[in-house]
Tab-separated table of C-alpha atoms in Angstrom:
chain	number	residue	atom	x	y	z
L	1	MET	CA	0.000	0.000	0.000
L	2	SER	CA	1.360	3.400	-0.897
L	3	ALA	CA	1.934	6.364	1.370
L	4	ASN	CA	-0.976	8.105	-0.354
L	5	GLU	CA	-3.304	5.233	0.512
L	6	ILE	CA	-2.164	5.316	4.140
L	7	ALA	CA	-2.728	9.086	4.180
L	8	ASP	CA	-6.239	8.541	2.794
L	9	LEU	CA	-6.983	6.003	5.533
L	10	MET	CA	-5.713	8.457	8.143
L	11	ARG	CA	-7.934	11.200	6.713
L	12	GLN	CA	-10.944	8.864	6.714
L	13	GLY	CA	-10.255	7.875	10.308
L	14	MET	CA	-9.875	11.453	11.473
L	15	GLU	CA	-13.069	12.497	9.702
L	16	ALA	CA	-14.958	9.578	11.260
L	17	ALA	CA	-13.575	10.433	14.711
L	18	ARG	CA	-14.597	14.067	14.362
L	19	ALA	CA	-18.072	12.962	13.236
L	20	GLY	CA	-18.387	10.736	16.310
L	21	ASP	CA	-18.204	7.446	14.404
L	22	LYS	CA	-15.685	5.790	16.695
L	23	ALA	CA	-16.115	2.328	15.176
L	24	ALA	CA	-15.253	3.509	11.661
L	25	ALA	CA	-12.396	5.603	12.998
L	26	GLN	CA	-11.008	2.685	14.976
L	27	ALA	CA	-11.174	0.430	11.925
L	28	ALA	CA	-9.320	2.974	9.785
L	29	PHE	CA	-6.572	3.565	12.351
L	30	GLU	CA	-6.134	-0.154	12.983
L	31	ARG	CA	-5.742	-0.705	9.234
L	32	VAL	CA	-3.078	2.013	9.090
L	33	ILE	CA	-1.259	0.343	11.986
L	34	GLU	CA	-1.432	-3.035	10.228
L	35	LEU	CA	0.299	-1.405	7.264
L	36	ASP	CA	2.709	0.743	9.279
L	37	GLU	CA	3.084	-0.335	12.892
L	38	ASN	CA	5.350	2.658	13.587
L	39	ASN	CA	2.763	5.258	12.603
L	40	GLU	CA	2.763	7.446	15.709
L	41	LYS	CA	-0.167	9.551	14.526
L	42	ALA	CA	-2.369	6.487	13.922
L	43	TRP	CA	-1.589	5.119	17.398
L	44	PHE	CA	-2.414	8.492	18.959
L	45	TRP	CA	-5.715	8.840	17.116
L	46	LEU	CA	-6.567	5.214	17.883
L	47	ALA	CA	-6.150	5.942	21.590
L	48	ALA	CA	-8.573	8.845	21.230
L	49	VAL	CA	-11.383	6.661	19.869
L	50	LEU	CA	-10.926	3.538	21.985
L	51	GLU	CA	-13.440	2.980	24.786
L	52	ASP	CA	-11.419	0.477	26.819
L	53	GLU	CA	-8.982	2.178	29.204
L	54	ALA	CA	-6.460	-0.671	29.043
L	55	GLN	CA	-6.422	-0.501	25.244
L	56	LYS	CA	-6.044	3.292	25.388
L	57	ARG	CA	-3.044	2.834	27.684
L	58	VAL	CA	-1.440	0.350	25.276
L	59	ALA	CA	-1.923	2.727	22.347
L	60	LEU	CA	-0.534	5.728	24.257
L	61	ASN	CA	2.407	3.702	25.548
L	62	THR	CA	3.147	2.756	21.945
L	63	VAL	CA	3.120	6.448	21.009
L	64	LEU	CA	5.604	7.121	23.794
L	65	HIS	CA	7.766	4.189	22.715
L	66	LEU	CA	7.851	5.601	19.171
L	67	ASN	CA	8.378	9.166	20.339
L	68	PRO	CA	9.330	9.630	23.990
L	69	GLY	CA	9.044	13.389	23.501
L	70	ASN	CA	5.338	13.322	22.636
L	71	MET	CA	3.976	15.501	25.427
L	72	ARG	CA	0.339	14.948	24.445
L	73	ALA	CA	0.585	11.186	24.991
């Protein structure tokens, strides 16, 4: 999958998240992560739409592993 396709998935996920469709957003971000497990932005957005606190923690810890300087995580 190309970088453009990953960017499109990210855009779709962000739009879904902003529209309140957490399930669609989660699916988009998880697909991005399947394609690029080091995508810090996808992990961060995934954490924002997850309901389960333990899963949120895993996603945010992954963000911090990828970028220890991410103050928002």
